[in-house]
C-alpha cells in the first residue's frame, strides 16, 4: 500500500526544547513511518521551534511554519498544474495531520500544539497521542532489558541478577496521564510478571510515594521506566525522581521502531486509510 496521491502531510509535533538529539530522534521516527507507507509526505515541526519563512531553512522549524509551508507547496502544485494545462482539482481538506510525539496525554503540551495549529492559519487535523498501546509495553520492556533491569525474554530461564521486581512507570500530564500509563503498565506487568505502578513526575513526591507502596507490598529492587518519548521532559527531572525513590532507571522510549509505526497508525486512522497491521517486534 502507498500513500494516496495528494494526501495531507503527516506532521510530527515535537514537544520540548529543540536540540540536535531531538532532531535526530524525530527524523528517525518519520523515517520509520515513511518506510511503512511509501510515498508518505512526513515532516517534523517543533512546538517550541523557530518561526521561519518559505521555504523552510531553519534546523528546528516551528510546527506553525511547517504547516504553513505545506499549505504553500500544495497551492503551488495546483497552480503549476493549471499553468501546464493539466486538469487538477482545487486543493481541499486538511493540509496536514498533526501527530503529537507524546506517549500519553499532557494537556499543557496539547494546548501548545493546538495553538501552533491555530497560528499556522491552515486546515490541519490533530490526532490523539501515541498511547496507550501494546507496542509501548514492548518498547518499555526493551528499554528495561537494555538497562539490565528485566529479562529480554520471559521464556529464557537464566536469571538476571539485576532484574527489577517492581516497576514505576513515570509519566507527565497529571492524573489523566497516570491513568493512561496504567493501562500500558498492565500490559508491561503481564510481560514481566512483576508489579508495575504508574506515577506522575510532575506531582511532587509521587514517584517516591509509589516506590514506598511497592516496597510495602514486597518489591525490593525497583526500576523507573519513563513512559516518555524523551524530548518532552528535562532528563534531570527523571534522574532526580529516581534518586528520591532509590531506584535504577531505564532510558526513555526514544526512537524505538514502535514510535514511527504508531505515528503512522494515527495518521492513517485520521484519513480513513486502511493501514497494514501494526506488528509487534517481539
CSV table of C-alpha atoms in Angstrom, one decimal:
chain,number,residue,atom,x,y,z
A,1,UNK,CA,0.0,0.0,0.0
A,2,UNK,CA,1.2,3.5,-0.8
A,3,UNK,CA,0.0,6.9,0.3
A,4,UNK,CA,-2.9,8.3,-1.8
A,5,UNK,CA,-1.9,11.0,-4.3
A,6,UNK,CA,-2.4,14.4,-2.8
A,7,UNK,CA,-2.8,13.1,0.7
A,8,UNK,CA,-2.1,15.5,3.6
A,9,UNK,CA,1.3,15.6,5.2
A,10,UNK,CA,2.0,13.7,8.3
A,11,UNK,CA,3.4,16.4,10.6
A,12,UNK,CA,5.1,15.1,13.7
A,13,UNK,CA,4.7,17.7,16.5
A,14,UNK,CA,7.8,17.5,18.7
A,15,UNK,CA,7.5,19.0,22.2
A,16,UNK,CA,10.2,20.4,24.5
A,17,UNK,CA,13.3,22.4,23.8
A,18,UNK,CA,14.7,21.6,20.3
A,19,UNK,CA,18.2,20.1,20.2
A,20,UNK,CA,20.4,18.1,17.7
A,21,UNK,CA,19.5,14.9,19.6
A,22,UNK,CA,15.8,15.7,19.4
A,23,UNK,CA,16.0,16.4,15.7
A,24,UNK,CA,17.7,13.1,15.1
A,25,UNK,CA,15.1,11.2,17.1
A,26,UNK,CA,12.2,12.9,15.3
A,27,UNK,CA,13.9,12.2,11.9
A,28,UNK,CA,14.2,8.5,12.8
A,29,UNK,CA,10.5,8.4,13.8
A,30,UNK,CA,9.3,9.9,10.4
A,31,UNK,CA,11.8,7.7,8.5
A,32,UNK,CA,10.2,4.6,10.0
A,33,UNK,CA,6.7,6.0,9.1
A,34,UNK,CA,7.9,6.6,5.5
A,35,UNK,CA,9.3,3.1,5.2
A,36,UNK,CA,5.9,1.7,6.3
A,37,UNK,CA,3.9,3.8,3.8
A,38,UNK,CA,5.7,4.6,0.5
A,39,UNK,CA,5.0,8.0,-0.9
A,40,UNK,CA,4.2,9.4,2.6
A,41,UNK,CA,4.9,13.1,2.9
A,42,UNK,CA,6.2,13.2,6.5
A,43,UNK,CA,7.6,16.3,8.2
A,44,UNK,CA,8.9,17.4,11.6
A,45,UNK,CA,7.6,20.6,13.4
A,46,UNK,CA,8.8,21.7,16.8
A,47,UNK,CA,6.3,23.1,19.3
A,48,UNK,CA,9.0,25.4,20.6
A,49,UNK,CA,10.7,25.8,17.3
A,50,UNK,CA,11.8,28.8,15.2
A,51,UNK,CA,9.4,30.8,13.0
A,52,UNK,CA,10.8,30.6,9.5
A,53,UNK,CA,9.9,31.9,6.1
A,54,UNK,CA,9.0,29.9,3.0
A,55,UNK,CA,11.0,27.8,2.0
A,56,UNK,CA,11.9,26.5,5.5
A,57,UNK,CA,15.6,26.8,6.2
A,58,UNK,CA,15.8,26.6,10.0
A,59,UNK,CA,17.0,23.4,11.6
A,60,UNK,CA,14.2,23.5,14.1
A,61,UNK,CA,11.2,24.9,12.3
A,62,UNK,CA,8.1,25.6,14.3
A,63,UNK,CA,5.1,23.5,13.9
A,64,UNK,CA,3.1,26.5,12.6
A,65,UNK,CA,5.8,27.2,10.0
A,66,UNK,CA,5.9,23.6,8.8
A,67,UNK,CA,2.1,23.6,8.3
A,68,UNK,CA,2.1,27.0,6.5
A,69,UNK,CA,5.0,25.7,4.3
A,70,UNK,CA,3.0,22.5,3.4
A,71,UNK,CA,0.0,24.7,2.5
A,72,UNK,CA,2.0,26.9,0.2
A,73,UNK,CA,3.6,23.8,-1.5
A,74,UNK,CA,0.1,22.3,-2.1
A,75,UNK,CA,-1.2,25.6,-3.6
A,76,UNK,CA,2.0,25.9,-5.8
A,77,UNK,CA,1.5,22.4,-7.2
A,78,UNK,CA,-2.1,23.1,-8.1
A,79,UNK,CA,-1.2,26.4,-9.8
A,80,UNK,CA,1.7,24.7,-11.7
A,81,UNK,CA,-0.7,22.0,-13.0
A,82,UNK,CA,-3.2,24.7,-14.2
A,83,UNK,CA,-0.4,26.6,-15.9
A,84,UNK,CA,0.7,23.4,-17.7
A,85,UNK,CA,-2.8,22.8,-18.9
A,86,UNK,CA,-3.3,19.7,-16.7
A,87,UNK,CA,-6.7,19.1,-15.3
A,88,UNK,CA,-6.4,19.4,-11.5
A,89,UNK,CA,-8.8,19.6,-8.6
A,90,UNK,CA,-8.5,22.6,-6.3
A,91,UNK,CA,-6.9,21.5,-3.0
A,92,UNK,CA,-9.4,20.7,-0.3
A,93,UNK,CA,-9.4,19.1,3.1
A,94,UNK,CA,-6.7,19.3,5.7
A,95,UNK,CA,-3.2,20.3,4.7
A,96,UNK,CA,-1.7,18.1,7.4
A,97,UNK,CA,-2.4,15.6,10.0
A,98,UNK,CA,-0.6,16.6,13.2
A,99,UNK,CA,0.6,13.7,15.3
A,100,UNK,CA,1.9,14.6,18.8
A,101,UNK,CA,5.2,12.9,19.7
A,102,UNK,CA,3.8,12.0,23.2
A,103,UNK,CA,3.3,8.6,24.7
A,104,UNK,CA,0.5,9.8,26.9
A,105,UNK,CA,-1.9,12.8,27.3
A,106,UNK,CA,-0.4,16.0,28.5
A,107,UNK,CA,-2.9,18.9,28.4
A,108,UNK,CA,-0.2,21.6,28.7
A,109,UNK,CA,1.7,20.2,25.7
A,110,UNK,CA,-1.5,19.6,23.7
A,111,UNK,CA,-2.6,23.2,24.3
A,112,UNK,CA,0.6,24.4,22.8
A,113,UNK,CA,0.2,22.1,19.8
A,114,UNK,CA,-3.4,23.4,19.2
A,115,UNK,CA,-2.2,27.0,19.5
A,116,UNK,CA,0.6,26.3,16.9
A,117,UNK,CA,-2.0,24.8,14.5
A,118,UNK,CA,-4.2,27.9,15.0
A,119,UNK,CA,-1.2,30.2,14.4
A,120,UNK,CA,-0.4,28.5,11.1
A,121,UNK,CA,-3.9,29.6,9.8
A,122,UNK,CA,-4.2,26.4,7.7
A,123,UNK,CA,-6.6,23.5,8.0
A,124,UNK,CA,-5.0,20.7,9.9
A,125,UNK,CA,-6.2,17.7,11.9
A,126,UNK,CA,-4.8,16.8,15.3
A,127,UNK,CA,-4.7,13.1,16.3
A,128,UNK,CA,-4.6,11.5,19.8
A,129,UNK,CA,-1.2,10.8,21.5
A,130,UNK,CA,0.6,7.6,20.7
A,131,UNK,CA,-0.5,5.6,23.7
A,132,UNK,CA,-1.8,3.5,25.4
A,133,UNK,CA,-0.8,0.6,23.1
A,134,UNK,CA,0.7,-2.9,23.4
A,135,UNK,CA,3.7,-1.7,21.3
A,136,UNK,CA,4.6,0.8,24.1
A,137,UNK,CA,4.6,-2.0,26.6
A,138,UNK,CA,7.0,-3.8,24.2
A,139,UNK,CA,9.2,-0.7,23.9
A,140,UNK,CA,9.3,-0.3,27.7
A,141,UNK,CA,10.3,-3.9,28.1
A,142,UNK,CA,13.1,-3.5,25.7
A,143,UNK,CA,14.4,-0.3,27.4
A,144,UNK,CA,14.4,-2.1,30.8
A,145,UNK,CA,16.2,-5.1,29.3
A,146,UNK,CA,18.8,-2.8,27.7
A,147,UNK,CA,19.5,-1.3,31.1
A,148,UNK,CA,19.8,-4.8,32.6
A,149,UNK,CA,16.7,-4.3,34.7
A,150,UNK,CA,14.5,-7.0,33.0
A,151,UNK,CA,14.9,-10.3,31.1
A,152,UNK,CA,14.9,-9.7,27.4
A,153,UNK,CA,12.6,-12.7,27.0
A,154,UNK,CA,10.5,-14.1,29.8
A,155,UNK,CA,10.8,-17.5,28.2
A,156,UNK,CA,14.5,-17.7,28.9
A,157,UNK,CA,15.2,-19.5,32.2
A,158,UNK,CA,18.5,-17.9,33.2
A,159,UNK,CA,18.4,-15.4,36.0
A,160,UNK,CA,19.2,-11.7,35.6
A,161,UNK,CA,20.6,-10.7,39.0
A,162,UNK,CA,19.8,-7.0,38.5
A,163,UNK,CA,16.3,-7.5,37.2
A,164,UNK,CA,13.7,-5.3,39.0
A,165,UNK,CA,10.9,-6.9,41.0
A,166,UNK,CA,8.8,-3.8,40.8
A,167,UNK,CA,8.5,-1.1,38.1
A,168,UNK,CA,7.5,2.5,38.4
A,169,UNK,CA,6.1,3.8,35.2
A,170,UNK,CA,6.8,7.5,35.2
A,171,UNK,CA,4.6,9.9,33.2
A,172,UNK,CA,3.9,13.6,32.9
A,173,UNK,CA,0.5,15.2,32.4
A,174,UNK,CA,-1.2,14.7,35.8
A,175,UNK,CA,-3.8,12.2,36.8
A,176,UNK,CA,-5.1,11.6,33.2
A,177,UNK,CA,-1.6,10.7,32.1
A,178,UNK,CA,-1.1,8.4,35.1
A,179,UNK,CA,-4.4,6.5,34.3
A,180,UNK,CA,-3.3,6.2,30.6
A,181,UNK,CA,0.2,5.0,31.6
A,182,UNK,CA,-1.5,2.5,34.0
A,183,UNK,CA,-3.2,0.8,31.0
A,184,UNK,CA,0.2,0.2,29.3
A,185,UNK,CA,1.6,-0.7,32.7
A,186,UNK,CA,-0.9,-3.7,33.0
A,187,UNK,CA,0.4,-4.9,29.7
A,188,UNK,CA,4.0,-4.5,30.8
A,189,UNK,CA,3.3,-6.3,34.1
A,190,UNK,CA,1.9,-9.2,32.1
A,191,UNK,CA,5.1,-9.3,30.0
A,192,UNK,CA,7.5,-9.1,33.0
A,193,UNK,CA,5.4,-11.0,35.7
A,194,UNK,CA,6.3,-8.2,38.2
A,195,UNK,CA,4.1,-5.4,39.7
A,196,UNK,CA,4.0,-2.2,37.7
A,197,UNK,CA,2.6,1.1,39.1
A,198,UNK,CA,2.3,4.5,37.3
A,199,UNK,CA,3.3,7.8,38.9
A,200,UNK,CA,3.4,11.4,37.8
A,201,UNK,CA,6.7,13.1,37.6
A,202,UNK,CA,5.0,16.5,37.7
A,203,UNK,CA,3.4,15.7,41.1
A,204,UNK,CA,5.9,16.4,43.9
A,205,UNK,CA,6.8,13.2,45.8
A,206,UNK,CA,4.5,11.0,43.7
A,207,UNK,CA,7.4,8.7,42.4
A,208,UNK,CA,8.9,8.3,45.9
A,209,UNK,CA,5.5,7.5,47.4
A,210,UNK,CA,4.8,4.9,44.7
A,211,UNK,CA,8.2,3.4,45.4
A,212,UNK,CA,7.3,3.1,49.1
A,213,UNK,CA,4.0,1.4,48.1
A,214,UNK,CA,5.8,-1.2,46.0
A,215,UNK,CA,8.3,-1.9,48.8
A,216,UNK,CA,5.4,-2.2,51.2
A,217,UNK,CA,3.9,-4.9,49.1
A,218,UNK,CA,7.2,-6.9,48.9
A,219,UNK,CA,9.2,-5.5,46.0
A,220,UNK,CA,12.8,-4.6,46.9
A,221,UNK,CA,14.6,-4.0,43.7
A,222,UNK,CA,12.8,-1.2,41.9
A,223,UNK,CA,13.3,0.4,38.5
A,224,UNK,CA,11.9,3.6,37.0
A,225,UNK,CA,10.7,3.2,33.4
A,226,UNK,CA,10.0,6.6,31.7
A,227,UNK,CA,6.6,6.5,29.9
A,228,UNK,CA,8.0,9.3,27.8
A,229,UNK,CA,9.5,9.6,24.3
A,230,UNK,CA,12.2,11.9,25.6
A,231,UNK,CA,12.0,15.5,24.3
A,232,UNK,CA,9.0,16.4,26.4
A,233,UNK,CA,11.0,16.5,29.7
A,234,UNK,CA,14.3,17.7,31.0
A,235,UNK,CA,16.3,14.4,31.8
A,236,UNK,CA,17.5,15.9,35.1
A,237,UNK,CA,13.8,15.6,36.4
A,238,UNK,CA,13.9,11.8,35.7
A,239,UNK,CA,17.3,11.5,37.4
A,240,UNK,CA,16.1,13.4,40.5
A,241,UNK,CA,12.9,11.3,40.7
A,242,UNK,CA,14.9,8.0,40.5
A,243,UNK,CA,17.3,9.3,43.2
A,244,UNK,CA,14.5,10.3,45.5
A,245,UNK,CA,12.8,6.9,45.0
A,246,UNK,CA,16.1,5.0,45.4
A,247,UNK,CA,15.7,3.0,42.2
A,248,UNK,CA,17.5,2.3,39.0
A,249,UNK,CA,16.4,4.0,35.8
A,250,UNK,CA,15.9,2.9,32.1
A,251,UNK,CA,16.1,5.1,29.1
A,252,UNK,CA,13.0,6.9,27.6
A,253,UNK,CA,11.2,5.3,24.7
A,254,UNK,CA,13.1,7.4,22.2
A,255,UNK,CA,13.1,6.3,18.5
A,256,UNK,CA,12.1,2.7,19.2
A,257,UNK,CA,10.5,1.5,15.9
A,258,UNK,CA,7.1,1.4,17.5
A,259,UNK,CA,7.1,5.2,17.6
A,260,UNK,CA,7.1,5.5,13.8
A,261,UNK,CA,4.5,2.7,13.4
A,262,UNK,CA,2.1,4.3,16.0
A,263,UNK,CA,2.5,7.8,14.4
A,264,UNK,CA,1.6,6.3,11.1
A,265,UNK,CA,-1.3,4.4,12.6
A,266,UNK,CA,-2.7,7.7,14.0
A,267,UNK,CA,-2.3,9.3,10.6
A,268,UNK,CA,-4.0,6.6,8.6
A,269,UNK,CA,-6.9,6.4,11.1
A,270,UNK,CA,-7.4,10.1,10.7
A,271,UNK,CA,-7.7,9.8,7.0
A,272,UNK,CA,-9.7,6.6,6.9
A,273,UNK,CA,-6.9,4.8,5.1
A,274,UNK,CA,-6.8,1.0,5.8
A,275,UNK,CA,-3.3,0.6,7.2
A,276,UNK,CA,-1.1,-2.5,7.3
A,277,UNK,CA,-1.4,-4.3,10.7
A,278,UNK,CA,0.9,-2.7,13.3
A,279,UNK,CA,3.0,-5.8,14.1
A,280,UNK,CA,4.9,-6.5,17.3
A,281,UNK,CA,8.6,-6.8,17.2
A,282,UNK,CA,8.7,-9.3,20.0
